[in-house]
Coordinates of C-alpha atoms in Angstrom, one line a residue:
K4 CA 6.1 -63.5 24.9
R5 CA 8.8 -62.5 22.4
T6 CA 11.4 -60.0 23.2
K7 CA 12.0 -57.3 20.5
T8 CA 14.9 -54.9 20.1
Y9 CA 14.6 -51.5 18.7
V10 CA 18.3 -50.9 18.1
G11 CA 18.9 -53.4 15.4
C12 CA 19.9 -52.6 11.8
W13 CA 17.2 -51.9 9.3
T14 CA 17.9 -55.1 7.4
C15 CA 17.3 -57.3 10.4
R16 CA 14.3 -55.3 11.5
S17 CA 12.7 -55.6 8.0
R18 CA 13.3 -59.5 8.1
G19 CA 11.9 -59.7 11.6
V20 CA 15.1 -61.4 13.0
K21 CA 17.2 -60.6 16.0
C22 CA 20.2 -58.3 15.4
D23 CA 23.4 -58.2 17.5
A24 CA 23.7 -54.5 16.7
S25 CA 27.4 -54.7 15.8
R26 CA 28.9 -51.6 14.1
P27 CA 29.4 -50.7 11.3
A28 CA 27.6 -53.8 10.0
C29 CA 25.9 -56.5 12.2
N30 CA 27.4 -60.0 12.3
R31 CA 24.2 -61.6 11.0
C32 CA 24.2 -59.6 7.7
T33 CA 28.0 -60.1 7.3
R34 CA 27.7 -63.9 7.8
L35 CA 24.8 -64.2 5.3
D36 CA 26.5 -61.8 2.8
R37 CA 23.6 -59.3 3.0
L38 CA 23.8 -55.6 2.7
C39 CA 23.4 -54.1 6.2
E40 CA 21.3 -51.0 5.9
G41 CA 22.7 -49.4 9.1
Y42 CA 21.2 -47.9 12.2
E43 CA 20.4 -44.3 11.1
I44 CA 17.1 -42.7 12.2
R45 CA 14.3 -42.8 9.6
L46 CA 11.2 -40.8 9.6
V47 CA 7.9 -42.7 9.3
W48 CA 4.5 -41.1 8.7
D49 CA 1.2 -42.6 9.8
D50 CA -0.9 -43.1 6.7
V51 CA -4.5 -42.8 7.9
T52 CA -5.8 -43.1 4.4
G53 CA -4.6 -46.7 4.1
R54 CA -2.1 -46.3 1.3
G55 CA 1.3 -46.6 3.1
D56 CA 3.3 -49.1 5.1
N57 CA 0.9 -49.0 8.0
A58 CA -2.2 -49.7 5.9
G59 CA -4.5 -52.2 7.5
R60 CA -2.9 -51.9 10.9
E61 CA -5.5 -49.9 12.6
P62 CA -5.2 -50.1 16.4
Q63 CA -7.7 -52.3 18.2
N64 CA -8.7 -49.6 20.6
A65 CA -8.4 -45.8 21.0
K66 CA -5.7 -46.1 23.8
Q67 CA -3.3 -47.9 21.4
K68 CA -3.6 -45.2 18.8
R69 CA -0.9 -42.6 18.9
R70 CA -2.2 -39.0 19.5
L71 CA -1.8 -36.8 16.4
M72 CA -1.0 -33.1 16.9
L73 CA -2.4 -32.2 13.4
D74 CA -5.8 -32.8 12.0
D75 CA -6.5 -34.4 8.6
A76 CA -6.6 -31.0 6.8
D77 CA -3.2 -30.0 8.2
M78 CA -1.6 -33.3 7.1
R79 CA -2.5 -32.8 3.5
N80 CA 0.5 -31.6 1.5
P81 CA -0.1 -28.0 0.1
I82 CA 0.3 -27.5 -3.6
F83 CA 2.5 -24.6 -4.6
D84 CA 3.0 -23.2 -8.0
E85 CA 6.6 -23.7 -9.3
T86 CA 6.9 -20.0 -10.2
Y87 CA 5.8 -19.0 -6.7
L88 CA 8.4 -21.4 -5.1
S89 CA 11.2 -20.3 -7.4
A90 CA 10.6 -16.6 -6.6
I91 CA 10.8 -17.4 -2.9
L92 CA 13.9 -19.5 -3.2
K93 CA 15.6 -16.7 -5.2
R94 CA 14.9 -14.2 -2.4
L95 CA 16.1 -16.7 0.2
D96 CA 19.4 -17.0 -1.6
S97 CA 20.1 -13.3 -1.6
P98 CA 22.5 -12.2 1.2
R99 CA 21.2 -10.7 4.4
V100 CA 22.3 -9.9 7.9
D101 CA 20.4 -10.5 11.1
D102 CA 21.2 -11.5 14.7
S103 CA 20.4 -15.3 14.4
M104 CA 16.8 -14.5 13.6
E105 CA 14.6 -16.8 11.4
L106 CA 13.8 -15.8 7.9
V107 CA 10.3 -16.7 6.9
E108 CA 9.3 -16.8 3.2
G109 CA 6.1 -18.6 2.2
P110 CA 6.3 -22.3 3.2
Y111 CA 10.1 -22.0 4.1
T112 CA 11.6 -21.1 7.4
V113 CA 15.4 -20.8 7.5
F114 CA 18.1 -18.9 9.4
A115 CA 19.5 -15.7 7.9
C116 CA 23.1 -16.1 6.7
A117 CA 26.0 -13.7 6.9
P118 CA 26.4 -11.4 3.9
T119 CA 28.7 -12.3 1.0
I120 CA 28.3 -9.0 -0.7
E121 CA 29.4 -5.8 0.8
G122 CA 26.7 -3.3 1.6
S123 CA 23.8 -5.8 1.4
D124 CA 20.5 -4.9 2.9
S125 CA 20.3 -5.8 6.6
R126 CA 16.5 -5.7 6.8
L127 CA 14.6 -9.0 7.0
Q128 CA 11.9 -10.1 4.7
F129 CA 9.3 -11.2 7.2
D130 CA 5.8 -12.5 6.6
I131 CA 3.6 -10.7 9.1
T132 CA 0.5 -12.6 8.2
S133 CA 1.7 -16.1 9.2
S134 CA 3.0 -14.8 12.5
S135 CA -0.1 -12.8 13.4
E136 CA -2.4 -15.7 12.4
A137 CA -0.4 -18.1 14.7
D138 CA -0.9 -15.7 17.6
S139 CA -4.5 -14.7 16.9
T140 CA -7.1 -17.5 16.7
S141 CA -9.8 -15.0 15.8
A142 CA -8.1 -14.2 12.5
Q143 CA -7.9 -17.8 11.4
D144 CA -11.6 -18.0 10.3
S145 CA -11.3 -15.1 7.9
C146 CA -7.7 -15.6 6.6
S147 CA -6.2 -18.2 4.4
T148 CA -2.5 -19.1 4.1
S149 CA -2.9 -20.5 0.5
P150 CA -0.5 -18.8 -1.9
G151 CA -3.4 -18.2 -4.2
D152 CA -5.5 -16.4 -1.6
P153 CA -6.1 -12.8 -2.6
F154 CA -5.6 -11.7 1.1
E155 CA -2.2 -13.4 1.4
P156 CA 0.6 -10.7 1.3
E157 CA 2.9 -12.9 -0.8
A158 CA 0.1 -13.3 -3.4
C159 CA -1.0 -9.7 -3.3
Y160 CA 2.5 -8.2 -3.3
P161 CA 5.0 -10.6 -4.8
T162 CA 8.0 -8.6 -3.4
S163 CA 8.9 -9.0 0.2
K164 CA 7.9 -6.4 2.9
H165 CA 11.0 -5.2 4.6
L166 CA 9.7 -5.5 8.1
W167 CA 11.8 -5.6 11.2
S168 CA 11.1 -9.0 12.5
R169 CA 12.6 -8.5 15.9
F170 CA 9.9 -5.9 16.5
L171 CA 7.0 -8.1 15.4
L172 CA 6.8 -10.4 18.5
P173 CA 6.7 -7.5 20.9
F174 CA 3.8 -6.0 18.9
L175 CA 2.0 -9.3 19.0
S176 CA 2.5 -9.6 22.7
V177 CA 0.9 -6.2 23.6
S178 CA -1.8 -5.9 20.9
S179 CA -5.3 -7.2 21.0
A180 CA -6.8 -9.5 18.4
E181 CA -8.8 -6.6 17.0
E182 CA -5.6 -4.5 16.6
R183 CA -3.8 -7.4 14.9
Q184 CA -6.6 -7.9 12.4
L185 CA -6.6 -4.1 11.6
L186 CA -2.9 -4.1 11.1
R187 CA -3.1 -7.2 8.9
F188 CA -5.9 -5.6 6.9
W189 CA -3.7 -2.5 6.4
V190 CA -0.8 -4.6 5.1
T191 CA -2.8 -6.8 2.8
S192 CA -5.4 -4.4 1.5
A193 CA -5.9 -0.9 2.8
S194 CA -2.3 0.3 2.2
G195 CA -2.7 -0.5 -1.5
L196 CA -5.4 2.2 -1.8
M197 CA -2.7 4.8 -1.0
I198 CA -0.8 4.5 -4.3
S199 CA -1.9 4.2 -7.9
T200 CA 0.6 2.0 -9.7
N201 CA 0.8 -1.1 -7.4
H202 CA 4.6 -0.6 -7.2
P203 CA 6.2 -3.2 -4.9
N204 CA 8.0 -0.4 -2.9
N205 CA 4.8 0.9 -1.4
P206 CA 6.0 3.4 1.3
F207 CA 2.8 2.9 3.3
R208 CA 4.1 -0.6 3.9
E209 CA 7.9 -0.3 3.5
V210 CA 8.3 2.9 5.5
V211 CA 5.2 3.1 7.8
I212 CA 5.1 -0.5 9.0
P213 CA 8.7 -0.5 10.4
L214 CA 7.9 2.8 12.2
V215 CA 4.9 1.2 13.8
L216 CA 6.6 -2.0 14.8
E217 CA 9.6 -0.1 16.2
S218 CA 7.2 1.8 18.5
A219 CA 5.6 -1.4 19.7
A220 CA 9.0 -2.8 20.7
S221 CA 10.0 0.2 22.6
A222 CA 9.5 0.3 26.4
H223 CA 8.6 4.0 26.2
R224 CA 6.3 4.5 23.3
L225 CA 6.7 7.9 21.8
P226 CA 3.4 9.8 21.1
G227 CA 4.2 10.4 17.5
H228 CA 4.6 6.7 16.8
S229 CA 1.4 6.0 18.8
A230 CA -0.4 8.5 16.7
L231 CA 0.7 6.7 13.6
L232 CA -0.4 3.3 14.9
H233 CA -3.9 4.6 15.8
S234 CA -4.1 6.3 12.4
I235 CA -3.5 3.0 10.7
Y236 CA -6.1 1.3 12.8
A237 CA -8.6 4.1 12.1
F238 CA -8.0 4.0 8.3
A239 CA -8.3 0.2 8.2
A240 CA -11.5 0.2 10.2
F241 CA -13.1 3.0 8.1
N242 CA -12.1 1.2 4.9
R243 CA -13.4 -2.1 6.1
S244 CA -16.7 -0.4 7.1
Q245 CA -17.1 1.2 3.7
L246 CA -16.6 -2.2 2.0
Q247 CA -19.8 -3.4 3.7
E248 CA -23.4 -2.7 2.5
P249 CA -24.6 -0.8 4.4
P250 CA -21.4 0.5 6.1
G251 CA -20.7 -1.5 9.2
E252 CA -21.6 0.4 12.4
H253 CA -19.2 -1.8 14.5
D254 CA -16.2 -1.0 12.3
E255 CA -17.2 2.7 12.3
A256 CA -17.3 2.8 16.1
I257 CA -13.8 1.1 16.2
A258 CA -12.5 3.6 13.6
A259 CA -13.9 6.6 15.5
K260 CA -12.2 5.3 18.7
H261 CA -8.8 5.0 17.1
H262 CA -9.2 8.2 15.2
Q263 CA -9.7 10.2 18.4
A264 CA -6.8 8.4 20.0
G265 CA -4.6 9.2 17.1
L266 CA -5.5 12.9 17.2
R267 CA -4.8 13.0 20.9
Y268 CA -1.4 11.5 20.5
L269 CA -0.7 13.7 17.5
R270 CA -1.5 16.9 19.5
Q271 CA 0.8 15.6 22.3
S272 CA 3.7 15.0 20.0
M273 CA 3.4 18.5 18.5
M274 CA 3.5 20.1 21.9
E275 CA 6.7 18.4 23.1
D276 CA 10.2 17.7 21.8
S277 CA 9.6 15.7 18.6
R278 CA 13.1 14.6 18.0
G279 CA 13.1 11.0 16.8
Q280 CA 9.5 11.2 15.8
H281 CA 9.6 13.4 12.7
E282 CA 8.8 10.7 10.2
A283 CA 6.1 9.1 12.3
I284 CA 4.4 12.5 12.9
L285 CA 4.4 13.4 9.2
A286 CA 3.1 10.0 8.3
S287 CA 0.3 10.4 10.8
M288 CA -0.7 13.7 9.2
I289 CA -0.8 12.1 5.8
L290 CA -3.0 9.3 7.1
M291 CA -5.3 11.7 8.9
T292 CA -6.0 13.6 5.7
S293 CA -6.5 10.2 3.9
I294 CA -9.0 9.1 6.6
D295 CA -11.3 12.0 5.6
I296 CA -11.3 10.7 2.1
V297 CA -12.2 7.2 3.1
A298 CA -14.9 8.4 5.5
A299 CA -16.1 11.0 3.0
R300 CA -15.6 14.0 5.3
S301 CA -15.2 17.6 4.1
C302 CA -12.9 20.4 5.2
Q303 CA -11.1 18.7 8.0
W304 CA -8.3 17.7 5.7
R305 CA -7.3 21.4 5.4
N306 CA -6.6 21.6 9.1
Y307 CA -4.2 18.7 8.9
I308 CA -2.4 20.1 5.9
R309 CA -2.2 23.6 7.4
G310 CA -0.9 22.2 10.7
G311 CA 1.6 20.0 8.9
R312 CA 3.0 22.8 6.8
D313 CA 3.5 25.0 9.9
W314 CA 5.1 22.2 11.7
L315 CA 7.5 21.4 8.7
R316 CA 8.3 25.1 8.5
S317 CA 9.3 25.1 12.2
L318 CA 11.7 22.2 11.5
R319 CA 13.8 23.9 8.9
G320 CA 17.4 22.8 9.5
K321 CA 16.3 20.1 12.0
W322 CA 14.8 17.6 9.7
N323 CA 16.7 14.3 9.7
E324 CA 17.0 13.6 6.0
S325 CA 16.6 9.8 5.4
Q326 CA 15.1 7.8 2.5
G327 CA 11.8 7.3 4.4
G328 CA 11.6 11.0 5.5
L329 CA 12.3 12.1 1.9
I330 CA 9.4 10.0 0.6
L331 CA 7.0 11.1 3.2
R332 CA 7.8 14.8 2.6
Q333 CA 7.3 14.4 -1.1
L334 CA 3.9 12.7 -0.4
F335 CA 2.9 15.5 1.8
H336 CA 3.8 18.3 -0.7
C337 CA 1.9 16.4 -3.4
V338 CA -1.2 16.4 -1.2
E339 CA -0.8 20.1 -0.7
I340 CA -0.5 20.9 -4.4
I341 CA -3.4 18.7 -5.5
G342 CA -5.6 19.7 -2.6
Y343 CA -5.3 23.4 -3.2
S344 CA -5.3 23.2 -7.0
H345 CA -9.1 24.0 -7.3
D346 CA -9.5 26.7 -4.7
H347 CA -9.6 29.7 -7.0
S348 CA -13.0 31.4 -7.1
T349 CA -14.0 29.8 -3.8
Q350 CA -14.1 30.7 -0.2
F351 CA -10.8 29.0 0.4
A352 CA -8.9 30.9 -2.2
A353 CA -7.5 33.6 0.2
S354 CA -5.9 31.0 2.5
S355 CA -4.7 28.5 0.0
S356 CA -3.2 31.2 -2.3
S357 CA -0.5 31.9 0.3
F358 CA 0.8 28.4 -0.3
F359 CA 1.4 29.1 -4.0
E360 CA 2.9 32.5 -3.2
E361 CA 5.7 31.1 -1.0
D362 CA 9.2 31.1 -2.4
W363 CA 10.0 27.4 -2.6
E364 CA 11.4 25.4 -5.4
M365 CA 10.2 22.1 -6.8
D366 CA 13.8 20.8 -6.1
T367 CA 12.7 20.4 -2.5
M368 CA 10.6 17.5 -3.7
S369 CA 13.8 15.6 -4.1
S370 CA 16.1 16.4 -1.1
A371 CA 16.6 19.2 1.4
T372 CA 20.3 18.3 1.6
P373 CA 22.5 19.2 -1.4
G374 CA 24.3 16.2 -2.8
S375 CA 22.3 13.8 -0.6
P376 CA 22.6 10.2 -1.7
T377 CA 18.8 9.8 -1.2
N378 CA 18.0 12.5 -3.8
E379 CA 15.2 10.7 -5.6
Y380 CA 11.8 11.7 -6.9
C381 CA 9.4 8.9 -6.0
L382 CA 6.0 10.2 -7.1
E383 CA 6.5 9.1 -10.6
K384 CA 6.7 5.4 -9.8
L385 CA 4.0 5.6 -7.1
Y386 CA 1.4 7.6 -8.9
G387 CA 2.7 8.3 -12.4
I388 CA 3.1 12.0 -11.7
T389 CA 6.2 13.2 -13.6
K390 CA 8.1 16.1 -12.1
P391 CA 7.3 18.5 -15.0
V392 CA 3.6 17.8 -14.8
L393 CA 3.5 18.3 -11.0
R394 CA 5.4 21.6 -11.5
A395 CA 2.9 22.6 -14.2
I396 CA -0.1 21.9 -11.9
F397 CA 1.6 24.1 -9.2
D398 CA 2.2 26.9 -11.8
V399 CA -1.3 26.8 -13.1
S400 CA -2.7 27.1 -9.6
R401 CA -0.3 29.8 -8.7
L402 CA -1.1 31.9 -11.8
S403 CA -4.9 31.4 -11.4
M404 CA -4.8 32.5 -7.8
S405 CA -2.5 35.4 -8.3
A406 CA -3.9 38.9 -7.6
H407 CA -2.5 40.0 -11.0
R408 CA -3.7 38.6 -14.3
P409 CA -1.0 36.4 -15.9
T410 CA 0.8 37.9 -18.8
S411 CA 0.8 36.4 -22.3
E412 CA 4.5 35.6 -21.9
D413 CA 3.7 33.6 -18.7
L414 CA 1.0 31.7 -20.5
V415 CA 3.1 30.9 -23.6
A416 CA 6.0 29.8 -21.4
L417 CA 3.8 27.5 -19.4
R418 CA 2.1 26.0 -22.5
N419 CA 5.5 25.3 -24.1
T420 CA 6.6 23.6 -20.9
L421 CA 3.5 21.4 -21.0
L422 CA 4.0 20.5 -24.6
L423 CA 7.5 19.3 -23.7
A424 CA 6.3 17.3 -20.7
N425 CA 4.2 14.8 -22.7
P426 CA 5.2 11.4 -21.2
S427 CA 3.6 9.2 -23.9
T428 CA 7.0 8.2 -25.3
A429 CA 9.0 8.2 -22.0
R430 CA 10.4 5.2 -20.3
F431 CA 9.3 4.3 -16.8
P432 CA 11.8 1.7 -15.5
S433 CA 9.9 -0.9 -13.5
P434 CA 10.4 -4.4 -12.1
K435 CA 7.9 -5.8 -14.6
P436 CA 6.7 -4.7 -18.1
E437 CA 3.1 -4.7 -16.9
L438 CA 4.0 -2.2 -14.2
E439 CA 5.7 0.1 -16.7
K440 CA 2.7 0.0 -18.9
V441 CA 0.4 1.0 -16.0
T442 CA 2.7 3.8 -14.9
R443 CA 2.8 5.2 -18.4
H444 CA -1.0 5.3 -18.6
H445 CA -1.1 7.0 -15.3
A446 CA 1.4 9.5 -16.4
C447 CA -0.5 10.3 -19.6
S448 CA -3.8 10.7 -17.7
W449 CA -2.0 13.2 -15.4
Y450 CA -0.6 15.0 -18.4
Y451 CA -3.9 15.4 -20.2
A452 CA -5.7 16.4 -16.9
C453 CA -3.1 19.0 -16.4
M454 CA -3.7 20.3 -19.9
I455 CA -7.5 20.5 -19.1
H456 CA -6.7 22.3 -15.9
Y457 CA -4.5 24.8 -17.8
E458 CA -7.1 25.5 -20.4
R459 CA -10.0 25.9 -18.0
S460 CA -8.2 27.8 -15.2
L461 CA -6.1 30.2 -17.2
H462 CA -7.6 30.5 -20.7
H463 CA -11.2 29.9 -19.5
S464 CA -11.8 27.8 -22.6
P465 CA -15.4 26.4 -22.8
P466 CA -15.7 22.7 -22.3
R467 CA -16.7 22.1 -26.0
E468 CA -13.3 23.2 -27.1
I469 CA -11.3 20.7 -25.0
Q470 CA -13.3 17.6 -25.6
H471 CA -10.3 16.1 -27.5
L472 CA -8.3 16.4 -24.2
V473 CA -11.1 14.8 -22.3
E474 CA -11.2 11.9 -24.7
Q475 CA -7.5 11.4 -24.5
C476 CA -7.4 11.4 -20.7
L477 CA -10.4 9.1 -20.4
Y478 CA -8.7 6.6 -22.7
H479 CA -5.7 6.3 -20.4
L480 CA -7.9 6.2 -17.3
E481 CA -9.9 3.3 -18.8
A482 CA -6.7 1.5 -19.7
V483 CA -5.5 1.8 -16.1
E484 CA -8.7 0.3 -14.7
D485 CA -8.5 -2.6 -17.2
L486 CA -4.9 -3.3 -16.3
H487 CA -5.6 -3.2 -12.6
D488 CA -8.4 -5.7 -13.0
N489 CA -10.4 -4.7 -10.0
S490 CA -7.4 -4.8 -7.7
A491 CA -7.4 -2.7 -4.5
M492 CA -5.4 0.1 -6.1
D493 CA -6.9 3.6 -6.0
G494 CA -4.4 6.4 -5.4
L495 CA -5.3 9.9 -6.6
M496 CA -8.7 10.8 -8.0
W497 CA -7.6 14.2 -9.4
P498 CA -7.2 13.2 -13.1
L499 CA -10.6 11.5 -13.2
Y500 CA -12.4 14.4 -11.5
V501 CA -10.8 17.1 -13.7
T502 CA -11.6 15.1 -16.8
A503 CA -15.2 14.0 -15.9
C504 CA -16.2 17.6 -15.0
E505 CA -15.6 18.8 -18.5
A506 CA -17.2 15.8 -20.4
E507 CA -19.9 17.1 -22.8
D508 CA -20.7 14.2 -25.0
D509 CA -23.1 11.5 -23.7
E510 CA -20.8 8.7 -24.7
L511 CA -17.9 10.3 -22.8
R512 CA -20.1 10.8 -19.8
R513 CA -21.2 7.2 -19.9
R514 CA -17.5 6.1 -20.0
C515 CA -16.7 8.3 -17.1
M516 CA -19.4 6.7 -15.0
Q517 CA -18.1 3.3 -15.9
V518 CA -14.7 4.2 -14.4
F519 CA -16.4 5.5 -11.3
A520 CA -18.3 2.2 -11.1
K521 CA -15.1 0.3 -11.0
K522 CA -13.7 2.5 -8.2
A523 CA -16.9 2.2 -6.2
N524 CA -16.1 -1.2 -4.7
R525 CA -12.8 -0.2 -3.0
G526 CA -14.2 1.2 0.2
V527 CA -13.4 4.9 -0.4
G528 CA -16.4 6.9 0.6
A529 CA -15.3 10.0 -1.3
T530 CA -15.8 8.3 -4.6
A531 CA -19.6 8.5 -4.3
C532 CA -19.4 12.1 -3.2
V533 CA -17.3 13.1 -6.2
E534 CA -19.5 11.1 -8.5
G535 CA -22.6 13.0 -7.2
L536 CA -20.8 16.3 -7.6
I537 CA -20.0 15.6 -11.2
L538 CA -23.6 14.6 -12.0
E539 CA -24.7 17.9 -10.5
I540 CA -22.2 19.8 -12.7
W541 CA -23.5 18.0 -15.8
H542 CA -27.1 18.7 -14.8
R543 CA -26.5 22.5 -14.4
R544 CA -24.6 22.7 -17.7
D545 CA -27.4 20.9 -19.5
M546 CA -30.0 23.2 -18.0
N547 CA -27.9 26.4 -18.9
P548 CA -25.9 25.6 -22.1
E549 CA -24.8 29.2 -22.5
E550 CA -23.6 29.6 -19.0
D551 CA -20.0 28.7 -18.0
V552 CA -20.7 26.5 -15.0
L553 CA -17.6 26.2 -12.8
Q554 CA -17.1 23.1 -10.8
Q555 CA -15.6 25.1 -8.0
Q556 CA -18.9 27.0 -7.6
V557 CA -21.0 23.9 -7.7
A558 CA -18.9 22.2 -5.0
E559 CA -19.2 25.3 -2.8
D560 CA -23.0 25.4 -3.3
L561 CA -23.3 21.7 -2.3
K562 CA -20.8 22.3 0.6
I563 CA -18.6 19.5 -0.7
D564 CA -14.8 19.9 -0.1
I565 CA -13.2 16.6 -0.8
L566 CA -9.5 16.1 -1.1
L567 CA -8.9 14.4 -4.5
T568 CA -6.2 12.0 -3.3

């Protein structure tokens, strides 16, 4: 038998001759005046397709064949779009700080480097999907890691999610496969329903997810953070159930279980010292109100808003002002204003009117701390609600619920404010031109819906006199749906509801129903309830053309009390 050495130079090995392994070049190559290719390690791939160096060298029996750790599908090279790879490489090149943790972006895994720019962001950009899929075999069947897959976070949301990667592994170690799937569904799909504009800085991912992961990494989980975690599970399960036809009973049972657990932890957090849990508790209250919208429940959302407002009032001077806390507080106040805006002439008017009578300024929508560096109004980029329009909605509701009839001076002043608040020519700085266009259409729809709200609530104008406003608002609502292109964006339903209620022309009504049809496949149960309420309003007006049918009265007769967010 021949003896063969595996330490020879690559030139001798390719010629099939013995090498004396002299360094830096072997004596055989030097004597024959050949280029010695050296002794460095080279990587060799087995080519099972028969197209490489090993083609035709199939082993004679299975024992001689080297065991492969990857199957044929895994060995195929993935095809990535050049734009997709360029965007990832650009983010990888940006400076970050982390304690020797890995940085995962799409197909790349590198180590985070020390910052070269002072004040750089220290939070990692971590892909939660790939990590959770590696840990959960049950998620592999329903999830794809292709960059073009609609459920891949990098494809759904091009910007990175600032998640705290050091908290992710502890979460994976203590959570079940079901919980990991629910959290993944929240990140990739359900959280997108919470805003209108598809802005990359979605606080229901950027703010809420770090709070949840921080809780999972803690040895002593605080009840406020546990309430938030179970609220996310419940929302995701309810949304997933509504996406099925008929609604999935299994997901509804899972959602009910987590909903009860979230309420239990929320009550516990409210009864004890809540320091360090303020943001998690407020986020839990927001999600609890949103769960009622997804599950199409009535009236319960008022309990969460009332309890949240009393809790915030008790924290005056104790609230730890941070960027995340500021955003959550603005979201909560927006839910209050929109939720109570249609309560005049209903059984809830007495309780909700106290909210509009309180002496608080819209400046609190920015920051509770004068001169705070985090003083920023965020509802415009998330929902398209400009600050003047939100203030006008508040003032219209305040005047309509006041015990005294508003004076003509009040009405003129409010109308002048509304005329100056038209956002059609305003700029909405955004990361992409398409996002700015979507935000402007949202802002215009809110503006015209506010004008309709003003005319109907304060001037009591008949619907036939405001059809021009209905048509203008409907144009922008249709433009939003066309630009979203059936994506999982939903946000606030208030502009559509206000506009559709007052539509008189058959063509305008048909267009309203088309907008509802596009919203119907997003797993929000309240959409069908609101659509049915609007159809009943139209029916009563057609039956009694001379009677001013109020949508508040129809909703009360049908016992429908849906939060329009």
